[in-house]
Structure formats: C-alpha cells, structure tokens
Coordinates of C-alpha atoms in Angstrom, one line a residue:
Chain M
M1 CA 15.5 -46.2 3.6
F2 CA 12.6 -46.0 1.1
D3 CA 11.4 -42.7 2.6
T4 CA 14.9 -41.2 2.2
A5 CA 14.8 -42.1 -1.5
V6 CA 11.4 -40.5 -1.9
I7 CA 12.5 -37.3 0.0
I8 CA 15.5 -37.0 -2.2
E9 CA 13.4 -37.5 -5.3
T10 CA 10.9 -34.9 -4.1
V11 CA 13.6 -32.3 -3.5
V12 CA 15.2 -32.9 -6.8
K13 CA 11.8 -32.6 -8.6
A14 CA 11.1 -29.4 -6.7
V15 CA 14.4 -27.9 -7.8
I16 CA 13.9 -29.0 -11.4
V17 CA 10.4 -27.6 -11.5
V18 CA 11.5 -24.2 -10.2
A19 CA 14.4 -24.0 -12.5
V20 CA 12.7 -25.2 -15.6
I21 CA 9.4 -23.3 -15.1
A22 CA 11.3 -20.1 -14.3
A23 CA 13.4 -20.5 -17.4
L24 CA 10.2 -21.3 -19.5
A25 CA 8.5 -18.2 -18.0
G26 CA 11.4 -16.1 -19.2
F27 CA 11.3 -17.8 -22.6
A28 CA 7.6 -17.2 -22.8
T29 CA 8.2 -13.5 -22.8
F30 CA 10.4 -13.9 -25.9
I31 CA 7.8 -16.2 -27.5
E32 CA 5.1 -13.6 -26.7
R33 CA 7.0 -10.8 -28.4
K34 CA 7.7 -13.0 -31.4
V35 CA 4.1 -14.3 -31.8
L36 CA 2.6 -10.8 -31.3
A37 CA 5.1 -9.4 -33.8
F38 CA 4.3 -12.0 -36.5
M39 CA 0.5 -11.4 -35.9
Q40 CA 1.1 -7.7 -36.6
R41 CA 3.5 -8.3 -39.6
R42 CA 6.6 -7.3 -37.7
L43 CA 9.7 -9.3 -36.9
G44 CA 10.0 -8.8 -33.2
P45 CA 13.3 -9.0 -31.4
M46 CA 16.0 -9.9 -34.0
H47 CA 19.2 -8.3 -33.0
V48 CA 20.4 -10.2 -29.9
G49 CA 21.7 -13.6 -30.9
P50 CA 20.5 -15.7 -33.9
Y51 CA 16.9 -14.9 -34.6
G52 CA 16.7 -12.8 -31.4
L53 CA 17.0 -15.9 -29.3
L54 CA 19.4 -14.4 -26.8
Q55 CA 17.0 -11.6 -26.0
L56 CA 16.1 -13.5 -22.8
A57 CA 19.7 -13.2 -21.6
A58 CA 19.8 -9.5 -22.4
D59 CA 16.6 -8.9 -20.6
G60 CA 17.9 -10.8 -17.6
I61 CA 21.1 -8.7 -17.5
K62 CA 19.1 -5.5 -17.8
L63 CA 16.7 -6.5 -15.0
F64 CA 19.6 -7.4 -12.7
T65 CA 21.7 -4.3 -13.3
K66 CA 18.9 -1.8 -13.2
E67 CA 18.8 0.5 -10.2
D68 CA 16.5 -0.8 -7.5
I69 CA 14.2 2.1 -6.8
I70 CA 12.0 2.2 -3.7
P71 CA 9.8 5.3 -3.8
Q72 CA 9.9 7.8 -1.0
N73 CA 6.6 7.2 0.6
A74 CA 6.3 3.5 0.1
I75 CA 6.0 1.2 3.0
K76 CA 9.4 -0.4 2.6
P77 CA 9.2 -3.9 3.9
I78 CA 5.9 -4.7 2.3
F79 CA 6.9 -3.1 -0.9
M80 CA 10.0 -5.3 -1.0
I81 CA 8.2 -8.6 -0.1
A82 CA 5.2 -8.3 -2.4
P83 CA 6.9 -9.5 -5.6
V84 CA 8.4 -12.5 -3.7
I85 CA 4.9 -13.4 -2.6
A86 CA 3.6 -13.2 -6.2
A87 CA 6.3 -15.4 -7.6
T88 CA 6.4 -17.9 -4.8
T89 CA 2.7 -18.6 -4.7
A90 CA 2.7 -19.1 -8.5
F91 CA 5.3 -21.8 -8.1
V92 CA 3.9 -23.4 -4.9
A93 CA 0.7 -24.0 -6.8
M94 CA 2.5 -26.3 -9.1
A95 CA 3.4 -28.8 -6.4
A96 CA 0.2 -30.8 -6.8
V97 CA 0.2 -30.8 -10.6
P98 CA 1.3 -33.9 -12.5
Y99 CA 3.2 -33.1 -15.7
F100 CA 4.0 -36.4 -17.5
P101 CA 3.2 -40.1 -17.2
E102 CA 5.4 -42.0 -14.8
F103 CA 8.7 -43.3 -16.3
T104 CA 11.5 -45.5 -15.1
L105 CA 15.0 -44.1 -14.8
F106 CA 17.9 -46.5 -13.8
G107 CA 15.4 -49.0 -12.6
Y108 CA 13.6 -46.4 -10.3
T109 CA 10.1 -45.4 -11.1
I110 CA 9.7 -41.6 -11.1
H111 CA 6.3 -39.9 -10.7
P112 CA 6.6 -36.4 -12.2
I113 CA 4.5 -34.8 -9.5
I114 CA 6.0 -33.1 -6.5
S115 CA 3.4 -33.9 -3.8
D116 CA 0.7 -36.4 -4.6
I117 CA -2.1 -34.8 -2.6
N118 CA -5.6 -36.3 -2.7
V119 CA -7.2 -32.7 -2.8
A120 CA -4.8 -31.5 -5.5
L121 CA -7.4 -29.4 -7.4
L122 CA -8.5 -27.6 -4.2
Y123 CA -4.9 -27.1 -3.2
V124 CA -4.0 -25.5 -6.6
M125 CA -6.9 -23.2 -6.5
G126 CA -6.3 -22.3 -2.9
V127 CA -2.7 -21.4 -3.4
A128 CA -3.4 -19.6 -6.6
S129 CA -5.9 -17.4 -4.8
V130 CA -3.3 -16.7 -2.0
G131 CA -1.4 -15.1 -4.9
I132 CA -3.7 -12.1 -4.8
Y133 CA -1.7 -10.9 -1.8
G134 CA 1.1 -10.1 -4.2
P135 CA -0.8 -7.4 -6.2
L136 CA -2.8 -6.3 -3.2
L137 CA 0.2 -5.6 -1.0
A138 CA 2.2 -4.1 -3.9
G139 CA -0.6 -1.7 -4.7
M140 CA -1.3 -0.7 -1.1
S141 CA 2.3 -0.2 -0.1
S142 CA 3.3 1.9 -3.2
A143 CA 1.5 5.0 -2.0
N144 CA 0.5 5.7 -5.6
K145 CA -3.0 6.1 -7.0
W146 CA -2.4 4.0 -10.1
S147 CA -1.0 1.2 -8.0
L148 CA -3.9 1.4 -5.6
L149 CA -6.5 1.2 -8.4
G150 CA -4.6 -1.7 -10.0
A151 CA -4.5 -3.6 -6.7
A152 CA -8.2 -3.0 -6.1
R153 CA -9.1 -4.1 -9.6
A154 CA -6.8 -7.2 -9.4
V155 CA -8.3 -8.3 -6.1
V156 CA -11.9 -7.8 -7.0
Q157 CA -11.5 -9.5 -10.3
M158 CA -9.6 -12.5 -9.0
L159 CA -12.1 -13.0 -6.2
S160 CA -15.0 -12.8 -8.6
F161 CA -13.6 -15.2 -11.1
E162 CA -12.5 -17.6 -8.4
V163 CA -16.2 -18.2 -7.8
V164 CA -16.7 -19.0 -11.5
S165 CA -13.7 -21.3 -11.8
G166 CA -14.6 -23.1 -8.6
L167 CA -18.2 -23.6 -9.7
S168 CA -17.3 -24.6 -13.2
V169 CA -14.8 -27.2 -12.0
L170 CA -17.4 -28.8 -9.8
A171 CA -19.2 -30.5 -12.6
P172 CA -16.2 -32.6 -13.8
I173 CA -15.5 -33.5 -10.2
M174 CA -19.0 -34.8 -9.8
M175 CA -18.5 -37.1 -12.8
I176 CA -15.1 -38.4 -11.7
G177 CA -15.5 -38.4 -7.9
S178 CA -12.0 -37.3 -7.0
L179 CA -10.1 -34.1 -6.5
S180 CA -6.8 -35.7 -7.4
L181 CA -5.5 -34.6 -10.8
I182 CA -4.0 -38.0 -11.3
D183 CA -7.4 -39.6 -10.9
I184 CA -9.0 -37.0 -13.2
N185 CA -6.3 -37.8 -15.8
D186 CA -6.8 -41.5 -15.4
A187 CA -10.6 -41.2 -16.0
Q188 CA -9.9 -40.0 -19.6
T189 CA -7.7 -42.8 -20.9
G190 CA -10.0 -43.9 -23.7
G191 CA -8.7 -41.7 -26.5
I192 CA -9.9 -38.4 -27.8
G193 CA -13.6 -39.3 -27.5
D194 CA -13.1 -39.8 -23.7
W195 CA -12.0 -36.3 -23.1
L196 CA -14.1 -34.4 -20.6
I197 CA -14.4 -31.4 -23.0
W198 CA -17.1 -33.3 -24.9
K199 CA -19.1 -34.1 -21.8
Q200 CA -18.7 -30.7 -20.1
P201 CA -18.3 -28.1 -22.9
L202 CA -19.9 -25.4 -20.8
A203 CA -17.7 -26.0 -17.8
F204 CA -14.7 -26.0 -20.2
V205 CA -15.5 -22.6 -21.6
L206 CA -16.2 -21.2 -18.2
F207 CA -13.0 -22.5 -16.7
A208 CA -11.0 -21.3 -19.7
I209 CA -12.5 -17.8 -19.3
A210 CA -11.8 -17.8 -15.6
G211 CA -8.2 -19.0 -16.3
F212 CA -7.7 -16.0 -18.6
M213 CA -9.0 -13.8 -15.9
E214 CA -6.9 -15.2 -13.1
T215 CA -3.7 -14.7 -15.0
N216 CA -4.6 -11.1 -15.9
R217 CA -4.3 -11.8 -19.6
A218 CA -5.9 -9.9 -22.4
P219 CA -8.8 -9.4 -23.0
F220 CA -9.2 -9.2 -19.2
D221 CA -6.0 -7.3 -18.5
T222 CA -7.7 -4.3 -16.9
V223 CA -5.3 -4.7 -14.0
E224 CA -2.4 -3.4 -15.9
F225 CA -3.9 -1.7 -18.9
E226 CA -1.6 1.2 -19.8
A227 CA -4.3 3.5 -21.1
E228 CA -6.3 3.6 -17.9
I229 CA -4.0 2.9 -15.0
V230 CA -0.4 3.2 -16.0
A231 CA 0.9 -0.2 -15.1
G232 CA -1.5 -1.2 -12.4
Y233 CA 0.0 -2.5 -9.2
A234 CA 3.5 -2.7 -10.7
T235 CA 3.7 1.1 -11.6
E236 CA 6.4 1.8 -9.0
Y237 CA 8.4 -1.3 -9.5
S238 CA 11.6 -1.6 -11.5
G239 CA 14.3 -4.0 -12.0
M240 CA 14.2 -7.6 -10.7
R241 CA 11.2 -6.9 -8.4
W242 CA 9.1 -6.1 -11.4
G243 CA 10.7 -9.1 -13.1
L244 CA 9.4 -11.4 -10.3
F245 CA 5.8 -10.2 -10.9
F246 CA 6.3 -11.1 -14.6
I247 CA 7.7 -14.5 -13.8
G248 CA 4.8 -15.1 -11.5
E249 CA 2.3 -14.2 -14.2
Y250 CA 3.9 -16.4 -16.8
A251 CA 4.2 -19.3 -14.2
N252 CA 0.4 -18.8 -13.5
M253 CA -0.2 -19.1 -17.3
I254 CA 1.7 -22.4 -17.4
T255 CA -0.2 -23.7 -14.4
I256 CA -3.6 -22.8 -15.9
S257 CA -2.5 -24.4 -19.2
V258 CA -1.6 -27.6 -17.5
L259 CA -4.8 -27.6 -15.4
V260 CA -7.0 -27.2 -18.5
S261 CA -5.1 -29.9 -20.3
I262 CA -5.5 -32.3 -17.5
I263 CA -9.0 -31.7 -16.5
F264 CA -10.7 -31.2 -19.9
M265 CA -8.3 -32.3 -22.6
G266 CA -7.2 -35.8 -21.6
G267 CA -4.1 -34.8 -19.8
Y268 CA -0.9 -36.9 -20.5
N269 CA -2.6 -40.0 -21.9
A270 CA -1.0 -41.4 -25.0
F271 CA -2.9 -40.5 -28.1
W272 CA -2.7 -42.8 -31.2
F273 CA 1.1 -43.0 -31.8
I274 CA 2.0 -39.9 -29.8
P275 CA 3.4 -40.7 -26.3
G276 CA 1.8 -39.1 -23.3
G277 CA 4.6 -36.8 -22.4
L278 CA 4.8 -35.3 -25.9
M279 CA 1.0 -35.0 -25.9
M280 CA 1.1 -32.9 -22.7
L281 CA 3.8 -30.7 -24.1
L282 CA 1.7 -30.1 -27.3
K283 CA -1.4 -29.3 -25.3
V284 CA 0.4 -26.9 -23.0
S285 CA 2.1 -25.2 -25.9
F286 CA -1.2 -24.8 -27.6
W287 CA -2.7 -23.2 -24.6
I288 CA 0.2 -20.8 -24.2
F289 CA -0.2 -19.9 -27.9
L290 CA -3.9 -19.4 -27.3
F291 CA -3.1 -16.9 -24.6
L292 CA -1.0 -14.9 -27.0
W293 CA -3.4 -15.3 -29.9
V294 CA -6.3 -13.9 -27.8
R295 CA -4.1 -11.0 -26.8
A296 CA -3.4 -10.2 -30.4
A297 CA -7.0 -10.7 -31.6
W298 CA -9.2 -9.0 -29.0
P299 CA -9.4 -5.6 -27.4
H300 CA -9.7 -5.4 -23.7
V301 CA -12.9 -5.0 -21.8
R302 CA -13.9 -2.5 -19.1
P303 CA -13.9 -3.5 -15.4
D304 CA -17.6 -3.0 -15.1
Q305 CA -18.3 -5.1 -18.1
L306 CA -16.1 -7.7 -16.7
M307 CA -17.9 -7.7 -13.3
W308 CA -21.2 -7.8 -15.2
V309 CA -20.2 -10.8 -17.3
C310 CA -18.8 -12.6 -14.2
W311 CA -21.7 -12.2 -11.8
K312 CA -24.7 -12.0 -14.0
V313 CA -23.8 -14.4 -16.8
L314 CA -21.0 -16.8 -16.0
M315 CA -21.9 -17.5 -12.3
P316 CA -25.6 -18.4 -13.0
L317 CA -24.5 -20.4 -16.0
S318 CA -22.0 -22.5 -13.9
V319 CA -24.7 -23.2 -11.3
V320 CA -27.1 -24.3 -14.0
N321 CA -24.3 -26.5 -15.4
I322 CA -23.9 -28.2 -12.0
V323 CA -27.7 -28.8 -11.8
I324 CA -27.9 -30.2 -15.3
T325 CA -24.9 -32.5 -14.6
G326 CA -26.5 -33.7 -11.5
F327 CA -29.7 -34.6 -13.3
A328 CA -27.8 -36.3 -16.1
L329 CA -25.7 -38.4 -13.6
L330 CA -28.7 -39.6 -11.6
Chain P
M1 CA -0.2 -43.0 -13.6
T2 CA -0.4 -44.7 -10.2
H3 CA -0.3 -42.7 -7.0
M4 CA 2.9 -42.3 -5.1
D5 CA 3.5 -44.5 -2.1
F6 CA 4.6 -41.9 0.4
A7 CA 3.3 -41.3 3.9
H8 CA 3.8 -37.5 3.9
P9 CA 2.5 -36.2 0.6
Y10 CA 2.5 -32.5 1.8
F11 CA 6.3 -32.6 2.2
G12 CA 6.8 -31.7 -1.4
A13 CA 4.5 -28.7 -1.2
F14 CA 6.2 -27.5 2.0
F15 CA 9.6 -27.9 0.5
L16 CA 8.6 -26.1 -2.7
F17 CA 7.3 -23.2 -0.6
V18 CA 10.5 -22.9 1.5
F19 CA 12.7 -23.3 -1.6
G20 CA 10.7 -20.9 -3.7
A21 CA 10.6 -18.2 -1.0
V22 CA 14.3 -18.5 -0.4
V23 CA 15.2 -18.5 -4.1
F24 CA 13.0 -15.6 -5.1
Y25 CA 13.9 -13.5 -2.0
G26 CA 17.6 -14.3 -2.8
I27 CA 17.1 -13.1 -6.3
T28 CA 15.8 -9.7 -5.1
V29 CA 18.7 -9.4 -2.6
L30 CA 21.2 -10.3 -5.3
A31 CA 19.7 -7.9 -7.8
R32 CA 19.8 -5.1 -5.2
R33 CA 23.5 -5.9 -4.6
V34 CA 24.4 -6.1 -8.3
S35 CA 22.4 -3.0 -9.2
R36 CA 24.0 -1.0 -6.3
N37 CA 27.4 -1.7 -7.8
M38 CA 26.6 -1.5 -11.5
A39 CA 23.7 0.9 -12.0
R40 CA 24.4 4.5 -12.6
L41 CA 23.5 6.1 -9.3
D42 CA 21.8 9.4 -9.6
T43 CA 21.0 11.3 -6.4
E44 CA 18.4 13.5 -8.0
K45 CA 15.9 14.3 -5.2
L46 CA 12.8 14.0 -7.4
K47 CA 13.8 10.6 -8.7
L48 CA 12.4 8.8 -5.7
T49 CA 9.0 10.4 -5.9
I50 CA 6.0 8.4 -7.1
Y51 CA 4.8 8.3 -10.7
E52 CA 2.6 11.4 -10.8
C53 CA 2.5 14.7 -12.5
G54 CA 2.9 16.9 -9.4
P55 CA 6.4 17.8 -8.3
E56 CA 5.4 17.9 -4.6
V57 CA 5.4 14.5 -2.9
T58 CA 2.5 14.0 -0.5
K59 CA 1.6 11.0 1.4
Q60 CA -1.6 9.7 -0.2
P61 CA -4.1 7.7 1.9
N62 CA -5.0 4.3 0.7
K63 CA -8.6 4.9 0.0
I64 CA -10.5 2.4 -2.2
S65 CA -14.0 2.9 -3.4
A66 CA -16.5 1.1 -1.1
H67 CA -17.9 -0.7 -4.1
F68 CA -15.0 -3.0 -4.2
Y69 CA -15.8 -4.2 -0.7
L70 CA -19.3 -5.2 -1.8
F71 CA -17.8 -7.6 -4.2
A72 CA -15.5 -8.9 -1.5
V73 CA -18.5 -9.6 0.8
L74 CA -20.4 -11.3 -2.1
F75 CA -17.2 -13.4 -2.7
I76 CA -17.2 -14.6 0.9
L77 CA -20.8 -15.7 0.6
F78 CA -20.2 -17.6 -2.6
D79 CA -16.8 -19.0 -1.8
V80 CA -18.1 -20.6 1.4
E81 CA -20.8 -22.1 -0.7
I82 CA -18.2 -23.5 -3.1
I83 CA -16.1 -24.9 -0.3
F84 CA -19.2 -26.6 1.0
M85 CA -20.0 -28.0 -2.4
F86 CA -16.5 -29.6 -3.1
P87 CA -16.9 -32.5 -0.7
W88 CA -20.5 -33.0 -1.9
A89 CA -19.3 -33.1 -5.5
V90 CA -16.6 -35.7 -4.7
D91 CA -19.2 -38.0 -3.0
F92 CA -22.0 -37.1 -5.5
K93 CA -22.5 -40.7 -6.7
V94 CA -22.5 -42.1 -3.1
L95 CA -25.0 -39.6 -1.8
G96 CA -27.3 -40.1 -4.7
M97 CA -30.7 -38.4 -5.0
F98 CA -30.9 -37.4 -1.3
G99 CA -27.7 -35.4 -1.5
F100 CA -28.7 -33.9 -4.8
I101 CA -32.0 -32.6 -3.5
E102 CA -30.4 -31.3 -0.4
M103 CA -27.9 -29.4 -2.5
I104 CA -30.6 -28.0 -4.7
L105 CA -32.4 -26.6 -1.7
F106 CA -29.1 -25.1 -0.5
V107 CA -28.5 -23.5 -3.9
V108 CA -32.1 -22.2 -4.0
I109 CA -31.6 -20.4 -0.6
L110 CA -28.4 -18.9 -1.9
T111 CA -30.0 -17.9 -5.1
I112 CA -32.6 -15.9 -3.1
G113 CA -29.7 -14.0 -1.5
F114 CA -28.1 -13.5 -4.9
V115 CA -31.3 -12.2 -6.4
Y116 CA -31.6 -9.8 -3.5
A117 CA -28.1 -8.5 -4.0
W118 CA -28.8 -8.1 -7.7
K119 CA -32.1 -6.2 -7.2
K120 CA -30.4 -4.0 -4.6
G121 CA -27.9 -3.0 -7.2
A122 CA -24.8 -4.5 -5.5
L123 CA -23.6 -5.8 -8.9
E124 CA -23.9 -2.5 -10.7
W125 CA -21.1 -0.1 -11.1
H126 CA -22.5 3.3 -10.2
S127 CA -21.1 5.2 -13.1
I128 CA -21.6 8.9 -13.7
K129 CA -24.8 9.3 -15.6

C-alpha cells in the first residue's frame, strides 16, 4: 500500500518536472531575448501579447507548423531520432536532483526529488554525458560538412570538460563524504558562511566554467557559432526537431544551475528570513541570468584556445585542488 | 531534507526516461503530422539538398580530422581515472593517510602519461603556420 503511494507520487512528480521544465525552457528563450536586448539598448520582442510575453506561444506555433524537412542524403532514422535523444537525456538527468525542501501536502510528506539515488551526482554527470549522442548522431547523419564539424567539436569539447567537471567536483565530495545531492545540501545548513563556495573557491570556478562548456553557452559556443560553422550540428534541422535541441540545451542550463546552487551555494537551505524554496528559485534564476549576462558580455573563443585552456590549465588546476584538499583534510 | 523511504529509488529515473522518450518522440510525430497538413508544401527539387553552395548534391563521407580522436583517447584515460577516484573521494575520511598516499601515487603515474602526451604534442592543434 505504501509503495503504491510512493509510485504514484513519483509518477506525478516526473510528469510535473517534464511539463514545468519544458515550459521554463521555452520561457527561458523569451527571457534570453529580453535580457540580451536590454543589455544592447533594444526592446526585444514587444509585439506579441503584452510586453511580448506571448512570443513563446507564437514561437511554438511556428515550430509546429513549419515544414519538416529531412535532407536528401541524410540517414533518415538517425536524423529523426537524434533530437529526441538530446531532449530526453537532458530531462532524465534531472531525476536525481532535489529542487525544494520537503513539504507536507494534505498530511502527506512530499520529497521534491524524483528518484533519491545515493550516487546522484555520478548519475547526473553520467546521463548528461550520454547527451553528447544527440549532437554526434545529428551531425553524422546530416551528410553536411558544417554539421559534421559541429558534431566533432561538440563531442571533443564535452568530453574534455567532463574531465574538468568530474575532477573539480571531487574535492567537495571528499569534504562531505557522500554523492547524494541531499547529503551535500544538508552539509551546508549553517547559513551563508557554511556554503562550500568559501571552502572550495577553485573547485567552484572550475565547475562553473565546465558547466558553461557542457551547455554550449557563450563564450564557449564554438559548437554552433554562426560565423565559423553555420549552425553546427543543427544546420539541417528545422521545425520542432530543431526545437527539441533547443529545449534540451535550456533544460541542461537549468540542471547545471540547480547543481551549482546545491553543491556550492547552500542549496535550498533557508537563509535568514527567506524560506528554502524561494532561496533555491533565487539562486537558479541568478545562474540563468549569469548565463545570459556572460553571453552578452564576452566574445567567444576559438576551439584550439578552448582545448588549450581545458587540458593545460583547468585540468592540472583541478588535480592540484584535490591534492590540496586532501592535505587540508588530513 | 530526509531521504525517501523507498525500496526502488531507480524507478523514478526509469519512469522519467520512458516518459520523456515517449513525450518527445510524440512531439516530433505530432509536429510532422501538423506540418504536413498546414505548411506550404513546395516540391522544388533543390529544396531537399543540404545547406551548401553547390547545386549538385553529392554524398559526402563522414570524415573527421584524426586529431579529434586523440582527445577521445585522452578522455578515456582520464575519465577512467575519475571513475576510479569517485569511490575513493566518498570514503576519503575512512581511508585516511594510507588511501591518500595511494591516490597520490596513482595520480603521479597518470601525470607521467599526461606529460608524455603534452610533450608529444597531442594537446596542440596543428594549425597552418
């Protein structure tokens, strides 16, 4: 009987997460256009709805009614399945992420986490790295040079920065002794001075940079930089298939924001008079805003510079960070 | 937050995988249906060609520069290292000094390999000079 209740709870939570995050991912495109516009002294989308708020609906209609083009030489089944892989992995990675503190609804305690795995961090990073199959298959099935280059860049960059993010996140794990994101959050209950960002500033910076890379955001958007390779792996895509790549990218942004907030910035612990749930929303919103701010502020880097920074600077730094943490802990 | 009291914690992940795959695949199928009925169909022959300047469509081979594969090999080396280090990091305080020295030896051996790859130029992009 109890198990049935938990199963129903899990199913409901999964449906809510997919619906809400997909809607938020769509909304984030609107926010991105607005923020970028204001940073460049423009107004951004203004015509559809009040203050341009219905732009999201207009974009959705456009994506749905656009003709679904599959190019002549493309390998059809792989071409059609690649965006589904990209979007699905982005959402499956969210299963092990807690969003809010637990709360009671109608006398029933709800844990806002879909599956409480004890290796949550490893799970999230593993599923997120399966996501490279989306760009890779898309690029290789398109039979187009731009797509192929974009796919190769996407894969090599995501692989390289997975090393950095994995190594940088080891130091906090050494301090806390658990891979579960709930335990990591509970280890930082003592207010703002207890956040791991003060104890692990280097790991925080490295993980943030790797997060920017893994979501293909500027300044590391060499995967889909228009001036070099037209639209990267998504060159041949149109309509809703292209939209799924976009949803996956924004869902990845939200996952990275939640991860950074939980691991380094105190997670969903209550702060002073602000309740934990609101605190989490504020932190995630700040990180989403930071993603857009960085895009507006910095030019992009070349792929060789990116590889240079990744393997010759960030990777040794993260190993040194682990050794220093080890000496400090013992 | 306390942990959930549930014997099968991976059920949620599995359900999310099935649900997400069905929903997103369904969206592409639905979009294909809708667009077939509503989009302006144009049977121009060159429309289905790839995005390229040439009018003639040729089947292009999927050739990627061998340099990308070097990074993939390096990645396998270092990712296996990281997977090996995760359980060590979780039990770091239990293993104590012994585990720490063992891991430092392991990292030193890997660093030798890394320095070798660096000196060999595997991390350089051979640009046109």
